[in-house]
């Protein structure tokens, strides 16, 4: 049985869970907060969630989990069959993760948890986010790689 480590408020945990659900793979959720404890670092080397366990092997990073799931359970596909199209879906995922989500994350504590962000952090985040959103918008123009006829990892 596949095990999914992490906790529900995490968007990345939800992403891994959605992949497993879409694939119809049976799994057990093991509530585990992110941690720098040795035990968790063996599952996820940065101490981040999610991680999954497959036959005693731990996999962290949601794109790695998606890559494993696509091969372990090809149906329903979450990547297009044509290699260049599959690469474009992954490209879109990378820009969403690295240039939008990871940038916006800088100000999440201020947005949701009562922390304060300096004017400098707010200004650089806004500028970087604008750039990231424009990059994603370019990839979306006329693109079948997300919000198209077939459901892909980029939709998730
Ligand atoms: N690149 C990672 C990101 C995972 C991630 O950032 N997880 C957050 C929760 S949403 C986390 O565990 N944060 C705790 C920490 O950074 O120590 C992935 O795609 O799985």
PDB file of C-alpha atoms and ligand atoms in Angstrom:
ATOM      1  CA  UNK A   1       0.000   0.000   0.000  1.00  0.00           C
ATOM      2  CA  UNK A   2       1.326   3.440  -0.970  1.00  0.00           C
ATOM      3  CA  UNK A   3       1.729   5.833   1.952  1.00  0.00           C
ATOM      4  CA  UNK A   4       1.292   9.595   1.606  1.00  0.00           C
ATOM      5  CA  UNK A   5       3.077  11.711   4.209  1.00  0.00           C
ATOM      6  CA  UNK A   6       2.174  15.316   4.974  1.00  0.00           C
ATOM      7  CA  UNK A   7      -0.774  17.288   6.279  1.00  0.00           C
ATOM      8  CA  UNK A   8      -3.896  18.518   4.562  1.00  0.00           C
ATOM      9  CA  UNK A   9      -3.446  22.323   4.666  1.00  0.00           C
ATOM     10  CA  UNK A  10      -0.437  21.989   2.333  1.00  0.00           C
ATOM     11  CA  UNK A  11      -1.193  22.753  -1.300  1.00  0.00           C
ATOM     12  CA  UNK A  12       1.594  20.392  -2.384  1.00  0.00           C
ATOM     13  CA  UNK A  13       0.207  17.615  -0.208  1.00  0.00           C
ATOM     14  CA  UNK A  14      -3.176  18.162  -1.863  1.00  0.00           C
ATOM     15  CA  UNK A  15      -1.506  18.051  -5.270  1.00  0.00           C
ATOM     16  CA  UNK A  16       0.118  14.670  -4.563  1.00  0.00           C
ATOM     17  CA  UNK A  17      -3.140  13.372  -3.138  1.00  0.00           C
ATOM     18  CA  UNK A  18      -5.069  14.548  -6.207  1.00  0.00           C
ATOM     19  CA  UNK A  19      -2.603  12.727  -8.482  1.00  0.00           C
ATOM     20  CA  UNK A  20      -3.057   9.483  -6.530  1.00  0.00           C
ATOM     21  CA  UNK A  21      -6.833   9.913  -6.599  1.00  0.00           C
ATOM     22  CA  UNK A  22      -6.920  10.694 -10.334  1.00  0.00           C
ATOM     23  CA  UNK A  23      -4.860   7.581 -10.992  1.00  0.00           C
ATOM     24  CA  UNK A  24      -7.133   5.454  -8.843  1.00  0.00           C
ATOM     25  CA  UNK A  25      -4.180   4.271  -6.783  1.00  0.00           C
ATOM     26  CA  UNK A  26      -4.949   2.966  -3.302  1.00  0.00           C
ATOM     27  CA  UNK A  27      -3.039   4.850  -0.636  1.00  0.00           C
ATOM     28  CA  UNK A  28      -2.950   5.523   3.068  1.00  0.00           C
ATOM     29  CA  UNK A  29      -2.598   9.057   4.418  1.00  0.00           C
ATOM     30  CA  UNK A  30      -0.058   9.308   7.229  1.00  0.00           C
ATOM     31  CA  UNK A  31      -0.464  12.739   8.883  1.00  0.00           C
ATOM     32  CA  UNK A  32       3.109  14.008   9.206  1.00  0.00           C
ATOM     33  CA  UNK A  33       4.082  17.685   9.561  1.00  0.00           C
ATOM     34  CA  UNK A  34       7.193  18.980   7.795  1.00  0.00           C
ATOM     35  CA  UNK A  35      10.243  18.465   9.971  1.00  0.00           C
ATOM     36  CA  UNK A  36      14.014  18.523  10.085  1.00  0.00           C
ATOM     37  CA  UNK A  37      13.997  15.357  12.185  1.00  0.00           C
ATOM     38  CA  UNK A  38      16.211  12.601  10.832  1.00  0.00           C
ATOM     39  CA  UNK A  39      13.223  10.277  10.479  1.00  0.00           C
ATOM     40  CA  UNK A  40      11.374  12.686   8.198  1.00  0.00           C
ATOM     41  CA  UNK A  41      14.511  13.773   6.315  1.00  0.00           C
ATOM     42  CA  UNK A  42      14.905  10.156   5.219  1.00  0.00           C
ATOM     43  CA  UNK A  43      11.493  10.457   3.585  1.00  0.00           C
ATOM     44  CA  UNK A  44      11.946  13.974   2.222  1.00  0.00           C
ATOM     45  CA  UNK A  45      15.518  15.339   2.197  1.00  0.00           C
ATOM     46  CA  UNK A  46      14.463  18.996   2.624  1.00  0.00           C
ATOM     47  CA  UNK A  47      11.998  18.091   5.347  1.00  0.00           C
ATOM     48  CA  UNK A  48       9.099  19.260   3.163  1.00  0.00           C
ATOM     49  CA  UNK A  49       5.803  17.586   2.508  1.00  0.00           C
ATOM     50  CA  UNK A  50       4.568  15.667   0.688  1.00  0.00           C
ATOM     51  CA  UNK A  51       6.493  12.438   0.400  1.00  0.00           C
ATOM     52  CA  UNK A  52       5.179   9.079  -0.648  1.00  0.00           C
ATOM     53  CA  UNK A  53       6.418   5.607   0.173  1.00  0.00           C
ATOM     54  CA  UNK A  54       6.280   2.924  -2.509  1.00  0.00           C
ATOM     55  CA  UNK A  55       7.521  -0.552  -1.635  1.00  0.00           C
ATOM     56  CA  UNK A  56       9.800   0.891   1.057  1.00  0.00           C
ATOM     57  CA  UNK A  57      11.171   3.639  -1.240  1.00  0.00           C
ATOM     58  CA  UNK A  58      10.471   7.278  -0.373  1.00  0.00           C
ATOM     59  CA  UNK A  59       9.787   9.879  -3.062  1.00  0.00           C
ATOM     60  CA  UNK A  60       9.577  13.617  -2.347  1.00  0.00           C
ATOM     61  CA  UNK A  61       8.831  16.480  -4.777  1.00  0.00           C
ATOM     62  CA  UNK A  62       5.420  16.507  -6.380  1.00  0.00           C
ATOM     63  CA  UNK A  63       6.717  16.420  -9.961  1.00  0.00           C
ATOM     64  CA  UNK A  64       8.750  13.305  -9.124  1.00  0.00           C
ATOM     65  CA  UNK A  65       5.639  11.783  -7.549  1.00  0.00           C
ATOM     66  CA  UNK A  66       3.657  12.665 -10.687  1.00  0.00           C
ATOM     67  CA  UNK A  67       6.351  11.158 -12.885  1.00  0.00           C
ATOM     68  CA  UNK A  68       6.299   7.918 -10.895  1.00  0.00           C
ATOM     69  CA  UNK A  69       2.474   7.790 -10.926  1.00  0.00           C
ATOM     70  CA  UNK A  70       2.325   8.306 -14.692  1.00  0.00           C
ATOM     71  CA  UNK A  71       4.529   5.265 -15.272  1.00  0.00           C
ATOM     72  CA  UNK A  72       3.156   3.094 -12.474  1.00  0.00           C
ATOM     73  CA  UNK A  73      -0.464   3.716 -13.487  1.00  0.00           C
ATOM     74  CA  UNK A  74      -0.654   4.967 -17.084  1.00  0.00           C
ATOM     75  CA  UNK A  75      -4.456   5.231 -17.084  1.00  0.00           C
ATOM     76  CA  UNK A  76      -5.894   7.769 -17.002  1.00  0.00           C
ATOM     77  CA  UNK A  77      -2.953   9.663 -18.506  1.00  0.00           C
ATOM     78  CA  UNK A  78      -2.042  13.004 -16.950  1.00  0.00           C
ATOM     79  CA  UNK A  79       0.498  13.755 -19.674  1.00  0.00           C
ATOM     80  CA  UNK A  80      -0.123  13.880 -23.450  1.00  0.00           C
ATOM     81  CA  UNK A  81       1.283  10.943 -25.474  1.00  0.00           C
ATOM     82  CA  UNK A  82       3.398  13.100 -27.808  1.00  0.00           C
ATOM     83  CA  UNK A  83       6.769  13.773 -26.100  1.00  0.00           C
ATOM     84  CA  UNK A  84       6.937  17.435 -27.031  1.00  0.00           C
ATOM     85  CA  UNK A  85       3.413  18.000 -25.690  1.00  0.00           C
ATOM     86  CA  UNK A  86       4.298  16.189 -22.453  1.00  0.00           C
ATOM     87  CA  UNK A  87       7.353  18.430 -22.126  1.00  0.00           C
ATOM     88  CA  UNK A  88       5.176  21.527 -22.605  1.00  0.00           C
ATOM     89  CA  UNK A  89       2.878  20.378 -19.787  1.00  0.00           C
ATOM     90  CA  UNK A  90       5.892  19.937 -17.493  1.00  0.00           C
ATOM     91  CA  UNK A  91       7.233  23.319 -18.619  1.00  0.00           C
ATOM     92  CA  UNK A  92       3.950  24.932 -17.594  1.00  0.00           C
ATOM     93  CA  UNK A  93       4.038  23.118 -14.241  1.00  0.00           C
ATOM     94  CA  UNK A  94       7.585  24.339 -13.596  1.00  0.00           C
ATOM     95  CA  UNK A  95       6.699  27.964 -14.274  1.00  0.00           C
ATOM     96  CA  UNK A  96       3.559  27.735 -12.151  1.00  0.00           C
ATOM     97  CA  UNK A  97       5.558  26.247  -9.287  1.00  0.00           C
ATOM     98  CA  UNK A  98       8.772  28.229  -9.477  1.00  0.00           C
ATOM     99  CA  UNK A  99       7.698  31.595 -10.851  1.00  0.00           C
ATOM    100  CA  UNK A 100       4.206  31.968  -9.386  1.00  0.00           C
ATOM    101  CA  UNK A 101       3.589  29.728  -6.358  1.00  0.00           C
ATOM    102  CA  UNK A 102       7.075  29.943  -4.886  1.00  0.00           C
ATOM    103  CA  UNK A 103       7.163  33.719  -5.375  1.00  0.00           C
ATOM    104  CA  UNK A 104       3.715  34.290  -3.846  1.00  0.00           C
ATOM    105  CA  UNK A 105       4.751  32.054  -0.935  1.00  0.00           C
ATOM    106  CA  UNK A 106       7.156  34.785   0.251  1.00  0.00           C
ATOM    107  CA  UNK A 107       4.219  36.846   1.473  1.00  0.00           C
ATOM    108  CA  UNK A 108       1.871  34.066   2.623  1.00  0.00           C
ATOM    109  CA  UNK A 109       2.746  34.613   6.315  1.00  0.00           C
ATOM    110  CA  UNK A 110       1.781  38.277   5.933  1.00  0.00           C
ATOM    111  CA  UNK A 111      -1.316  37.522   3.851  1.00  0.00           C
ATOM    112  CA  UNK A 112      -2.751  34.817   6.076  1.00  0.00           C
ATOM    113  CA  UNK A 113      -0.964  34.512   9.395  1.00  0.00           C
ATOM    114  CA  UNK A 114      -0.600  38.037  10.752  1.00  0.00           C
ATOM    115  CA  UNK A 115       3.097  38.457   9.947  1.00  0.00           C
ATOM    116  CA  UNK A 116       4.439  41.639   8.455  1.00  0.00           C
ATOM    117  CA  UNK A 117       6.320  41.941   5.188  1.00  0.00           C
ATOM    118  CA  UNK A 118       8.652  44.838   4.527  1.00  0.00           C
ATOM    119  CA  UNK A 119       7.932  47.285   1.716  1.00  0.00           C
ATOM    120  CA  UNK A 120      10.964  45.902  -0.081  1.00  0.00           C
ATOM    121  CA  UNK A 121       9.701  42.312   0.117  1.00  0.00           C
ATOM    122  CA  UNK A 122       6.242  43.405  -1.031  1.00  0.00           C
ATOM    123  CA  UNK A 123       7.674  45.350  -3.966  1.00  0.00           C
ATOM    124  CA  UNK A 124      10.045  42.600  -5.149  1.00  0.00           C
ATOM    125  CA  UNK A 125       7.335  39.960  -4.722  1.00  0.00           C
ATOM    126  CA  UNK A 126       4.877  42.007  -6.754  1.00  0.00           C
ATOM    127  CA  UNK A 127       7.416  42.575  -9.532  1.00  0.00           C
ATOM    128  CA  UNK A 128       8.504  38.928  -9.638  1.00  0.00           C
ATOM    129  CA  UNK A 129       4.921  37.703  -9.503  1.00  0.00           C
ATOM    130  CA  UNK A 130       3.968  39.979 -12.378  1.00  0.00           C
ATOM    131  CA  UNK A 131       6.799  38.483 -14.424  1.00  0.00           C
ATOM    132  CA  UNK A 132       5.799  34.926 -13.487  1.00  0.00           C
ATOM    133  CA  UNK A 133       2.137  35.484 -14.293  1.00  0.00           C
ATOM    134  CA  UNK A 134       3.059  36.958 -17.666  1.00  0.00           C
ATOM    135  CA  UNK A 135       5.210  33.911 -18.403  1.00  0.00           C
ATOM    136  CA  UNK A 136       2.350  31.585 -17.495  1.00  0.00           C
ATOM    137  CA  UNK A 137      -0.095  33.676 -19.548  1.00  0.00           C
ATOM    138  CA  UNK A 138       2.171  33.323 -22.582  1.00  0.00           C
ATOM    139  CA  UNK A 139       2.203  29.541 -22.196  1.00  0.00           C
ATOM    140  CA  UNK A 140      -1.569  29.454 -21.804  1.00  0.00           C
ATOM    141  CA  UNK A 141      -2.255  31.385 -25.042  1.00  0.00           C
ATOM    142  CA  UNK A 142      -3.956  28.925 -27.372  1.00  0.00           C
ATOM    143  CA  UNK A 143      -2.369  26.112 -25.414  1.00  0.00           C
ATOM    144  CA  UNK A 144      -3.906  22.647 -25.039  1.00  0.00           C
ATOM    145  CA  UNK A 145      -1.557  21.917 -22.134  1.00  0.00           C
ATOM    146  CA  UNK A 146      -3.930  23.001 -19.354  1.00  0.00           C
ATOM    147  CA  UNK A 147      -7.612  23.897 -19.272  1.00  0.00           C
ATOM    148  CA  UNK A 148      -7.902  22.054 -22.580  1.00  0.00           C
ATOM    149  CA  UNK A 149      -9.719  18.977 -23.788  1.00  0.00           C
ATOM    150  CA  UNK A 150      -7.637  16.563 -21.749  1.00  0.00           C
ATOM    151  CA  UNK A 151      -6.895  16.830 -18.055  1.00  0.00           C
ATOM    152  CA  UNK A 152      -3.166  17.130 -17.307  1.00  0.00           C
ATOM    153  CA  UNK A 153      -0.793  17.512 -14.380  1.00  0.00           C
ATOM    154  CA  UNK A 154      -0.733  21.234 -15.200  1.00  0.00           C
ATOM    155  CA  UNK A 155      -4.466  21.419 -14.467  1.00  0.00           C
ATOM    156  CA  UNK A 156      -3.771  20.011 -11.021  1.00  0.00           C
TER     157      UNK A 156
HETATM  158  N1  LIG B   1       8.981  21.594  -4.369  1.00  0.00           N
HETATM  159  C1  LIG B   1       8.216  20.905  -3.352  1.00  0.00           C
HETATM  160  C2  LIG B   1       7.574  21.933  -2.447  1.00  0.00           C
HETATM  161  C3  LIG B   1       6.964  21.310  -1.216  1.00  0.00           C
HETATM  162  C4  LIG B   1       6.658  22.379  -0.173  1.00  0.00           C
HETATM  163  O1  LIG B   1       7.048  23.545  -0.313  1.00  0.00           O
HETATM  164  N2  LIG B   1       5.967  21.959   0.889  1.00  0.00           N
HETATM  165  C5  LIG B   1       5.690  22.872   1.974  1.00  0.00           C
HETATM  166  C6  LIG B   1       4.246  22.775   2.405  1.00  0.00           C
HETATM  167  S1  LIG B   1       3.136  23.346   1.135  1.00  0.00           S
HETATM  168  C7  LIG B   1       6.520  22.492   3.182  1.00  0.00           C
HETATM  169  O2  LIG B   1       6.647  21.320   3.507  1.00  0.00           O
HETATM  170  N3  LIG B   1       7.051  23.508   3.881  1.00  0.00           N
HETATM  171  C8  LIG B   1       7.782  23.300   5.094  1.00  0.00           C
HETATM  172  C9  LIG B   1       9.195  23.733   5.002  1.00  0.00           C
HETATM  173  O3  LIG B   1       9.569  24.405   4.025  1.00  0.00           O
HETATM  174  O4  LIG B   1       9.938  23.412   5.922  1.00  0.00           O
HETATM  175  C10 LIG B   1       7.200  19.966  -4.013  1.00  0.00           C
HETATM  176  O5  LIG B   1       6.865  20.188  -5.179  1.00  0.00           O
HETATM  177  O6  LIG B   1       6.774  18.987  -3.378  1.00  0.00           O
END
